[in-house]
Short mmCIF file of C-alpha atoms and ligand atoms in Angstrom, two decimals:
data_model
loop_
_atom_site.label_atom_id
_atom_site.label_comp_id
_atom_site.label_asym_id
_atom_site.label_seq_id
_atom_site.Cartn_x
_atom_site.Cartn_y
_atom_site.Cartn_z
CA MET W 16 228.09 221.61 215.74
CA GLU W 17 227.46 217.99 214.81
CA SER W 18 229.56 217.06 211.74
CA LYS W 19 227.55 215.94 208.73
CA THR W 20 228.03 212.58 207.02
CA GLN W 21 229.75 212.74 203.65
CA LYS W 22 229.79 209.73 201.34
CA ARG W 23 230.59 211.29 198.00
CA VAL W 24 233.31 213.76 197.13
CA PHE W 25 232.43 216.73 194.93
CA LYS W 26 234.71 219.37 193.44
CA ASN W 27 232.20 221.83 191.97
CA ILE W 28 228.47 221.99 192.46
CA GLY W 29 226.30 224.08 190.15
CA VAL W 30 223.20 225.90 191.34
CA LEU W 31 220.44 227.30 189.10
CA THR W 32 216.99 228.85 189.41
CA GLY W 33 214.43 228.02 186.70
CA GLY W 34 210.87 228.82 185.63
CA GLY W 35 208.91 231.79 186.98
CA ASP W 36 210.98 233.49 189.68
CA SER W 37 209.74 233.53 193.26
CA SER W 38 210.79 235.39 196.40
CA GLY W 39 213.05 233.18 198.48
CA MET W 40 215.04 231.82 195.54
CA ASN W 41 217.97 234.04 196.55
CA ALA W 42 217.82 232.72 200.11
CA ALA W 43 217.94 229.16 198.73
CA VAL W 44 220.98 229.95 196.51
CA ARG W 45 222.69 231.50 199.53
CA ALA W 46 222.05 228.41 201.66
CA VAL W 47 223.20 226.01 198.92
CA THR W 48 226.37 228.06 198.39
CA ARG W 49 227.35 228.42 202.02
CA SER W 50 226.43 224.86 202.95
CA ALA W 51 228.51 223.43 200.08
CA ILE W 52 231.50 225.72 200.71
CA ALA W 53 231.41 224.77 204.40
CA ARG W 54 232.07 221.20 203.23
CA GLY W 55 234.93 222.16 200.97
CA VAL W 56 233.01 222.19 197.67
CA ASN W 57 233.18 225.05 195.14
CA VAL W 58 229.90 226.49 193.92
CA ILE W 59 229.20 227.71 190.41
CA GLY W 60 226.10 229.86 189.82
CA ILE W 61 224.56 228.81 186.50
CA LYS W 62 222.93 231.95 185.10
CA MET W 63 219.48 231.95 183.45
CA ALA W 64 218.84 228.32 184.44
CA TYR W 65 219.54 225.69 181.76
CA ARG W 66 220.32 228.44 179.22
CA GLY W 67 223.44 229.19 181.26
CA LEU W 68 224.55 225.58 180.85
CA ILE W 69 223.92 225.53 177.12
CA ASP W 70 225.53 228.93 176.47
CA ASN W 71 228.15 228.57 179.22
CA ILE W 72 227.16 231.62 181.28
CA THR W 73 228.25 231.02 184.85
CA GLU W 74 229.70 232.80 187.84
CA GLN W 75 231.80 231.53 190.73
CA LEU W 76 229.83 232.00 193.96
CA THR W 77 231.53 232.73 197.26
CA PRO W 78 230.23 233.20 200.82
CA ILE W 79 230.54 236.94 200.21
CA SER W 80 228.91 237.02 196.76
CA VAL W 81 225.75 235.59 198.33
CA SER W 82 225.89 238.05 201.18
CA ASN W 83 222.94 240.42 201.62
CA ILE W 84 220.65 238.59 199.19
CA ILE W 85 218.48 236.70 201.73
CA ASN W 86 216.26 239.79 201.86
CA ARG W 87 215.89 240.29 198.10
CA GLY W 88 213.08 239.12 195.80
CA GLY W 89 213.67 237.73 192.31
CA THR W 90 216.77 235.68 191.62
CA PHE W 91 220.20 237.24 191.32
CA ILE W 92 221.42 234.39 189.08
CA TYR W 93 218.39 235.02 186.83
CA SER W 94 215.85 232.62 185.38
CA ASP W 95 214.74 231.44 181.97
CA ARG W 96 212.39 228.91 180.43
CA CYS W 97 214.95 227.47 178.01
CA LYS W 98 213.25 225.55 175.18
CA GLU W 99 216.56 224.40 173.60
CA PHE W 100 217.29 222.35 176.72
CA ASN W 101 214.14 220.25 176.16
CA SER W 102 215.83 218.12 173.50
CA PRO W 103 218.44 215.33 173.65
CA GLU W 104 220.90 217.71 171.89
CA GLY W 105 220.26 220.38 174.54
CA VAL W 106 220.90 217.93 177.39
CA LYS W 107 224.05 216.63 175.61
CA ARG W 108 225.39 220.18 175.27
CA ALA W 109 224.63 220.86 178.96
CA VAL W 110 226.52 217.70 179.98
CA GLU W 111 229.49 218.79 177.84
CA ILE W 112 229.57 222.21 179.54
CA CYS W 113 229.40 220.51 182.96
CA GLY W 114 232.43 218.43 181.93
CA LYS W 115 234.28 221.52 180.76
CA LEU W 116 233.56 223.44 183.99
CA GLY W 117 234.11 220.41 186.21
CA ILE W 118 230.53 220.58 187.57
CA ASP W 119 229.85 217.19 189.16
CA GLY W 120 226.47 217.88 190.79
CA ILE W 121 223.65 220.41 190.45
CA VAL W 122 220.97 221.87 192.73
CA ALA W 123 218.06 222.97 190.55
CA ILE W 124 215.59 225.39 192.19
CA GLY W 125 212.22 225.85 190.49
CA GLY W 126 209.04 224.08 189.43
CA ASP W 127 208.15 220.94 187.49
CA GLY W 128 209.90 222.11 184.28
CA THR W 129 213.10 222.64 186.25
CA PHE W 130 212.75 219.18 187.81
CA ARG W 131 212.30 217.53 184.41
CA GLY W 132 215.62 219.11 183.44
CA ALA W 133 217.22 217.86 186.66
CA ARG W 134 215.93 214.35 185.96
CA ASP W 135 217.32 214.38 182.39
CA LEU W 136 220.72 215.57 183.62
CA THR W 137 220.80 212.94 186.38
CA HIS W 138 220.00 210.24 183.82
CA SER W 139 222.89 211.62 181.73
CA GLY W 140 225.37 211.26 184.59
CA ILE W 141 225.18 214.62 186.45
CA PRO W 142 223.59 214.00 189.88
CA CYS W 143 220.90 216.60 190.59
CA ILE W 144 218.68 217.56 193.50
CA GLY W 145 215.58 219.78 193.04
CA ILE W 146 214.17 222.39 195.40
CA PRO W 147 210.51 223.45 194.88
CA ALA W 148 210.13 227.16 194.20
CA THR W 149 207.10 228.72 192.53
CA ILE W 150 204.42 231.14 193.66
CA ASP W 151 201.87 228.65 192.28
CA ASN W 152 202.56 226.14 195.11
CA ASP W 153 201.65 223.47 192.58
CA ILE W 154 204.37 220.90 193.27
CA THR W 155 202.17 218.06 194.50
CA ALA W 156 205.08 216.25 196.17
CA SER W 157 205.64 219.14 198.55
CA ASP W 158 203.13 220.83 200.82
CA TYR W 159 205.04 224.05 200.26
CA SER W 160 207.01 225.69 197.49
CA ILE W 161 209.29 228.69 198.00
CA GLY W 162 207.66 232.03 197.17
CA PHE W 163 204.06 231.05 197.89
CA ASP W 164 203.87 232.88 201.21
CA THR W 165 205.37 236.11 199.83
CA ALA W 166 203.00 236.03 196.86
CA LEU W 167 200.07 235.42 199.22
CA ASN W 168 201.04 238.38 201.36
CA THR W 169 201.34 240.55 198.24
CA VAL W 170 197.84 239.56 197.10
CA ILE W 171 196.53 240.21 200.61
CA ALA W 172 198.05 243.73 200.57
CA VAL W 173 196.47 244.46 197.18
CA ALA W 174 193.10 243.02 198.20
CA ASP W 175 193.03 244.89 201.52
CA ARG W 176 193.44 248.17 199.66
CA LEU W 177 190.66 247.27 197.28
CA HIS W 178 188.52 246.25 200.23
CA ASP W 179 188.88 249.74 201.74
CA THR W 180 187.65 251.52 198.65
CA CYS W 181 184.94 248.92 197.99
CA GLU W 182 183.63 249.54 201.50
CA SER W 183 183.55 253.33 200.94
CA HIS W 184 181.67 253.04 197.64
CA GLY W 185 179.63 249.91 198.30
CA ARG W 186 181.35 248.07 195.43
CA CYS W 187 182.63 244.66 194.47
CA ASN W 188 186.10 243.94 193.09
CA ILE W 189 187.06 240.86 191.11
CA ILE W 190 190.79 240.08 191.38
CA GLU W 191 192.46 237.74 188.90
CA ILE W 192 195.05 235.64 190.69
CA MET W 193 198.07 233.92 189.11
CA GLY W 194 198.77 230.23 189.52
CA ARG W 195 198.92 228.91 185.96
CA GLY W 196 196.99 225.57 186.08
CA SER W 197 196.55 225.70 189.85
CA GLY W 198 194.02 227.44 192.08
CA TYR W 199 196.12 227.40 195.28
CA LEU W 200 197.06 231.08 195.30
CA ALA W 201 193.45 232.11 194.65
CA LEU W 202 192.14 229.72 197.31
CA TYR W 203 194.53 230.70 200.09
CA SER W 204 194.42 234.43 199.34
CA GLY W 205 190.63 234.19 199.11
CA ILE W 206 190.19 232.76 202.59
CA ALA W 207 192.74 235.22 203.99
CA CYS W 208 191.05 238.26 202.42
CA GLY W 209 187.47 237.34 203.33
CA ALA W 210 186.48 236.78 199.70
CA THR W 211 182.77 236.39 199.02
CA GLU W 212 183.63 233.80 196.37
CA ILE W 213 186.71 231.93 195.16
CA ILE W 214 186.47 230.78 191.58
CA THR W 215 189.00 228.27 190.31
CA ASN W 216 188.87 225.60 187.64
CA GLU W 217 189.08 222.92 190.35
CA PHE W 218 185.71 224.09 191.75
CA LEU W 219 184.07 225.31 188.57
CA PRO W 220 185.28 223.25 185.61
CA LYS W 221 183.94 223.71 182.10
CA LYS W 222 180.67 221.80 181.77
CA ALA W 223 180.49 218.78 179.48
CA ASP W 224 177.57 220.36 177.60
CA ASP W 225 179.31 223.75 177.14
CA SER W 226 178.67 224.76 173.52
CA VAL W 227 182.16 226.26 173.17
CA THR W 228 184.15 223.47 171.55
CA ASP W 229 187.49 225.32 171.70
CA PRO W 230 189.56 223.36 174.30
CA ASN W 231 191.12 226.64 175.49
CA ALA W 232 187.88 228.54 176.04
CA ARG W 233 184.50 228.19 177.74
CA SER W 234 181.20 229.98 178.33
CA LEU W 235 180.46 231.97 181.45
CA ASP W 236 178.79 229.64 183.96
CA GLU W 237 175.57 231.63 184.26
CA GLU W 238 174.03 229.34 186.87
CA HIS W 239 177.01 229.99 189.15
CA ALA W 240 177.13 233.70 188.30
CA LYS W 241 173.41 234.07 189.09
CA ALA W 242 173.84 232.32 192.46
CA LEU W 243 176.74 234.66 193.25
CA LEU W 244 174.66 237.70 192.32
CA ASP W 245 171.84 236.50 194.62
CA LYS W 246 174.33 235.94 197.44
CA MET W 247 175.68 239.48 197.07
CA LEU W 248 172.21 241.01 197.01
CA LYS W 249 171.18 239.06 200.11
CA SER W 250 174.33 240.18 201.92
CA ARG W 251 173.68 243.78 200.88
CA GLN W 252 170.26 243.52 202.49
CA LEU W 253 171.99 242.45 205.69
CA GLY W 254 174.14 245.57 205.45
CA LYS W 255 177.32 244.25 203.78
CA ARG W 256 178.88 246.97 201.61
CA SER W 257 182.09 245.54 200.11
CA PHE W 258 182.70 242.34 198.17
CA LEU W 259 185.86 240.65 196.87
CA ILE W 260 185.86 237.80 194.39
CA MET W 261 189.06 235.87 193.63
CA VAL W 262 189.23 234.34 190.17
CA ALA W 263 192.17 232.04 189.45
CA GLU W 264 193.89 232.43 186.10
CA ASN W 265 193.32 228.70 185.58
CA MET W 266 189.71 229.53 184.69
CA LEU W 267 189.62 229.27 180.89
CA PRO W 268 188.76 232.55 179.12
CA VAL W 269 185.21 233.09 177.90
CA LYS W 270 184.53 233.08 174.17
CA THR W 271 182.11 235.84 173.20
CA THR W 272 180.84 237.19 169.92
CA ILE W 273 180.57 240.94 169.76
CA GLN W 274 179.13 243.16 167.04
CA GLU W 275 181.53 245.72 165.59
CA THR W 276 181.33 248.13 162.69
CA GLY W 277 183.60 247.58 159.70
CA VAL W 278 184.42 250.35 157.19
CA VAL W 279 185.02 249.77 153.46
CA ALA W 280 187.40 251.89 151.34
CA ASP W 281 184.68 254.34 150.23
CA GLY W 282 183.73 255.00 153.84
CA ARG W 283 180.57 252.88 153.91
CA LYS W 284 180.00 251.07 157.19
CA PHE W 285 178.83 247.49 157.73
CA PRO W 286 178.17 245.31 160.79
CA VAL W 287 180.64 242.48 161.60
CA SER W 288 180.58 239.77 164.25
CA VAL W 289 183.96 239.35 165.97
CA VAL W 290 184.75 236.36 168.18
CA LYS W 291 186.78 237.47 171.20
CA LEU W 292 188.32 235.78 174.23
CA VAL W 293 187.96 237.64 177.50
CA SER W 294 189.27 236.48 180.84
CA TYR W 295 186.73 234.72 183.05
CA GLY W 296 186.97 237.49 185.65
CA GLU W 297 186.23 240.20 183.09
CA ALA W 298 183.29 238.25 181.65
CA LEU W 299 181.89 237.76 185.16
CA CYS W 300 182.36 241.46 185.91
CA GLU W 301 180.38 242.41 182.81
CA TYR W 302 177.63 239.91 183.66
CA LEU W 303 177.25 241.16 187.24
CA ASN W 304 177.09 244.82 186.18
CA LYS W 305 174.58 244.10 183.42
CA GLN W 306 172.30 242.06 185.69
CA MET W 307 172.45 244.62 188.49
CA GLU W 308 171.51 247.36 186.03
CA LEU W 309 168.66 245.34 184.55
CA MET W 310 167.25 244.79 188.03
CA ASN W 311 167.40 248.44 188.94
CA SER W 312 166.34 250.16 185.71
CA GLY W 313 169.82 251.15 184.54
CA LYS W 314 171.36 252.03 187.91
CA SER W 315 173.79 249.50 189.37
CA ILE W 316 172.99 248.39 192.93
CA ILE W 317 176.47 247.03 193.51
CA GLU W 318 179.02 248.15 190.92
CA THR W 319 181.71 245.56 190.14
CA LYS W 320 185.26 246.35 189.00
CA PHE W 321 187.98 244.05 187.71
CA MET W 322 191.71 244.10 188.44
CA ARG W 323 194.70 241.93 187.55
CA PRO W 324 197.73 242.32 189.83
CA SER W 325 199.69 240.18 187.34
CA HIS W 326 203.48 240.02 187.90
CA ILE W 327 203.28 242.18 191.04
CA GLN W 328 202.50 238.81 192.64
CA ARG W 329 205.94 237.50 191.72
CA GLY W 330 208.20 240.12 193.26
CA GLY W 331 208.87 241.63 196.66
CA VAL W 332 210.83 241.16 199.84
CA PRO W 333 210.57 237.49 200.92
CA THR W 334 208.59 236.81 204.10
CA PHE W 335 209.97 235.03 207.16
CA ARG W 336 208.48 231.73 205.94
CA ASP W 337 210.13 231.99 202.52
CA ARG W 338 213.52 232.93 203.95
CA ALA W 339 213.51 230.18 206.59
CA ILE W 340 212.20 227.35 204.41
CA SER W 341 214.59 228.29 201.57
CA SER W 342 217.51 228.18 203.97
CA LEU W 343 216.54 224.78 205.34
CA MET W 344 215.80 223.32 201.91
CA GLY W 345 219.08 224.65 200.46
CA ASP W 346 221.08 223.01 203.22
CA LYS W 347 219.08 219.77 202.86
CA ALA W 348 219.86 219.61 199.12
CA ILE W 349 223.59 219.72 199.87
CA ASP W 350 223.19 217.07 202.61
CA LEU W 351 221.56 214.76 200.07
CA LEU W 352 224.24 215.26 197.41
CA MET W 353 227.00 214.64 199.98
CA LEU W 354 225.29 211.40 200.94
CA GLY W 355 225.69 210.33 197.31
CA LYS W 356 221.99 210.75 196.56
CA SER W 357 220.52 212.22 193.39
CA ASN W 358 217.34 212.53 191.31
CA LEU W 359 215.51 213.69 194.41
CA VAL W 360 213.34 216.70 195.10
CA VAL W 361 213.54 218.25 198.55
CA CYS W 362 210.01 218.62 199.86
CA MET W 363 208.04 219.68 202.87
CA ARG W 364 205.57 217.13 204.13
CA LYS W 365 203.63 217.74 207.34
CA ASP W 366 206.08 220.47 208.42
CA GLU W 367 209.10 218.21 207.94
CA ILE W 368 211.78 218.78 205.32
CA THR W 369 212.32 215.50 203.54
CA SER W 370 212.85 214.29 199.96
CA MET W 371 211.18 212.31 197.22
CA ASP W 372 212.36 210.65 194.00
CA ILE W 373 211.95 213.13 191.09
CA ASP W 374 210.33 210.59 188.73
CA PHE W 375 207.81 209.71 191.47
CA ALA W 376 207.27 213.41 192.26
CA LEU W 377 206.67 214.35 188.61
CA GLU W 378 204.13 211.55 188.14
CA VAL W 379 202.25 212.20 191.39
CA ASP W 380 202.01 215.78 190.17
CA ARG W 381 200.58 214.65 186.83
CA LEU W 382 198.11 212.41 188.67
CA PHE W 383 196.92 215.30 190.85
CA LYS W 384 196.54 217.53 187.78
CA GLY W 385 194.63 214.85 185.82
CA LYS W 386 197.42 214.54 183.23
CA THR W 387 197.93 210.80 183.78
CA THR W 388 195.91 207.80 184.96
CA ILE W 389 196.48 204.91 187.33
CA GLU W 390 196.46 202.55 184.32
CA ALA W 391 199.27 204.53 182.67
CA LEU W 392 201.28 204.59 185.91
CA GLU W 393 200.99 200.82 186.32
CA LYS W 394 203.47 200.38 183.45
CA ASP W 395 206.34 202.06 185.33
CA PHE W 396 205.51 202.00 189.05
CA SER W 397 204.95 199.24 191.62
CA ALA W 398 201.55 198.70 193.24
CA ASP W 399 203.05 200.03 196.46
CA ASP W 400 204.23 203.26 194.77
CA ILE W 401 200.83 203.75 193.16
CA GLU W 402 199.09 203.39 196.53
CA LYS W 403 201.44 206.04 197.94
CA MET W 404 200.68 208.36 195.00
CA LYS W 405 196.93 207.88 195.46
CA ALA W 406 197.22 208.69 199.16
CA ILE W 407 199.14 211.92 198.46
CA VAL W 408 196.64 213.02 195.80
CA GLU W 409 193.61 212.24 197.99
CA GLU W 410 195.08 214.06 200.96
CA LYS W 411 195.90 217.13 198.82
CA ARG W 412 192.45 217.21 197.23
CA ALA W 413 190.72 216.84 200.60
CA SER W 414 192.59 219.75 202.16
CA PHE W 415 191.97 221.90 199.07
CA TYR W 416 188.22 221.28 199.18
CA ASP W 417 188.09 221.69 202.99
CA ILE W 418 189.42 225.23 202.70
CA TYR W 419 186.93 226.05 199.97
CA ASP W 420 184.04 224.71 202.07
CA VAL W 421 185.12 226.67 205.13
CA ASN W 422 185.29 229.86 203.07
CA ARG W 423 181.79 229.23 201.72
CA THR W 424 180.51 228.76 205.27
CA ILE W 425 182.10 231.90 206.70
CA SER W 426 181.74 234.30 203.77
CA LEU W 427 178.76 236.53 203.24
O1 F6P K 530 204.56 229.86 187.39
C1 F6P K 530 204.57 231.14 187.91
C2 F6P K 530 203.72 232.07 187.07
O2 F6P K 530 203.78 233.37 187.65
C3 F6P K 530 202.27 231.64 186.88
O3 F6P K 530 201.47 231.91 188.00
C4 F6P K 530 201.90 232.42 185.65
O4 F6P K 530 200.87 231.77 184.95
C5 F6P K 530 203.18 232.41 184.85
O5 F6P K 530 204.24 232.16 185.76
C6 F6P K 530 203.46 233.67 184.10
O6 F6P K 530 204.59 233.44 183.32
P1 F6P K 530 205.47 234.59 182.66
O7 F6P K 530 206.29 235.21 183.72
O8 F6P K 530 206.30 233.86 181.66
O9 F6P K 530 204.52 235.56 182.06
#
C-alpha cells in the first residue's frame, strides 16, 4: 500500500457526530478511527457531539470498539444539538476540555450547525475537519451528505406500500417528507416513487400577496391545488387509479380559522373562532377531499389520505452508498489533518471526494438558501471566491429544477 504523506504530528484526535443523526455516521466514525490509528494516532470518541466536550463525556475508541458498526444506523457515540456550545463561554470550555484530554484535532461529522462548531474550535486553536452527514442533503458545498441515500430508500419503501393500497382502492396518498428547510428528500423520493406531484417551498413559495402575515405560516395555494385536482381527474379518466403526492416539510403550515363550541360554567354553549396551524399536506388533503365531494354530490371520486413517516426516515441499516462514501470521507478527513490542514469540510463534487474551506462552505450554503446576498459576501470574500460561489449555487439550482421538470413531464 502506498504510504500516506504526514506533515503534522497528532497525539489524540477527537471524533463527534452532531445534529440529526443519519445512517452511515457509524461507518464514518469507524473509518476515522481506523485510519487515524493506522497512522499511530489515538482516537477519542466525543459523546453527544459538543455536549460531550463541554461536560467531558468521552470514550477511547479502538479498532475493535468500532468493529461491527458499519452496518448499524444511528450513531453509537450519540448526537445532540448543544445550545450551550453556541457561546464564547461554551467554546472556551470545550477548548479547556480538549487541553485536559490532550485532543489536538477533531473530525466533526454532521450538518451546518456541526460545521459552525468546527469553525469556532479551529479559530480557537483546535484544528477541525468536517464531514457532511444529514438526511436533508442540504450541505450546498457537497453534492452528497451521508444518510441521504438510506433515507431515500426508506421513503421509497414506505411510498411503495402506500402505492399498493392506493391502487387497490383507487386512492391518493399525500406523504410529508423531512428535510427541514430543504426539498431535496421530497424531490428525489418523488421522482423515484412516481409521484404525481412534488410540493416543496422551492417550487411553491408563499405568494407576496398572501393575506397571512405570520412569517411562519401561509394560505393553501388554491390555484396550484385546483390544477393538481384537475390533473388527477384527467389521469383517472385515462385509467390511472393510484396517486402519490410528496410534500416537503419546508412548506410552511397553513393558518386556518375553525369554528368550535365553547362551554361556560353553567353549561351554556357559545361559538368561538380558533386560529389553527395545520401542515401544508394536511390542508391540501382536506381541500382535495372537499372538492372531490362537492363535484360528486357528497361521494369522493378519489379519496385522499395523509401520512407522515417522520423519524422513520432517520433510522435503518445504511445502504451501500452510505457505507462506502462514509468510509472514503472518514479516511479523507484524517488525510487532511495529517497534512496539517484544518477548517475544511470534506465534500463530494462530481463523484470526487475533495474538500472546501468551512467558512466558504457555510456562506455558499447561506447563499443557496437565500440567507445572504452577494453584497454582504463582498465584505469578506474576494471577487474570485464570489464567482465560485455563484457558479456552485447556479449549478445546484439548475439540477434541482431539472429533476422537478422531468418529473412533471413523466408523471400522470
Ligand atoms: O436535519 C435532519 C432532520 O431530520 C430534519 O429533516 C428534520 O426537520 C429535523 O431533523 C427533525 O429534528 P428532531 O430530530 O430534532 O425532531
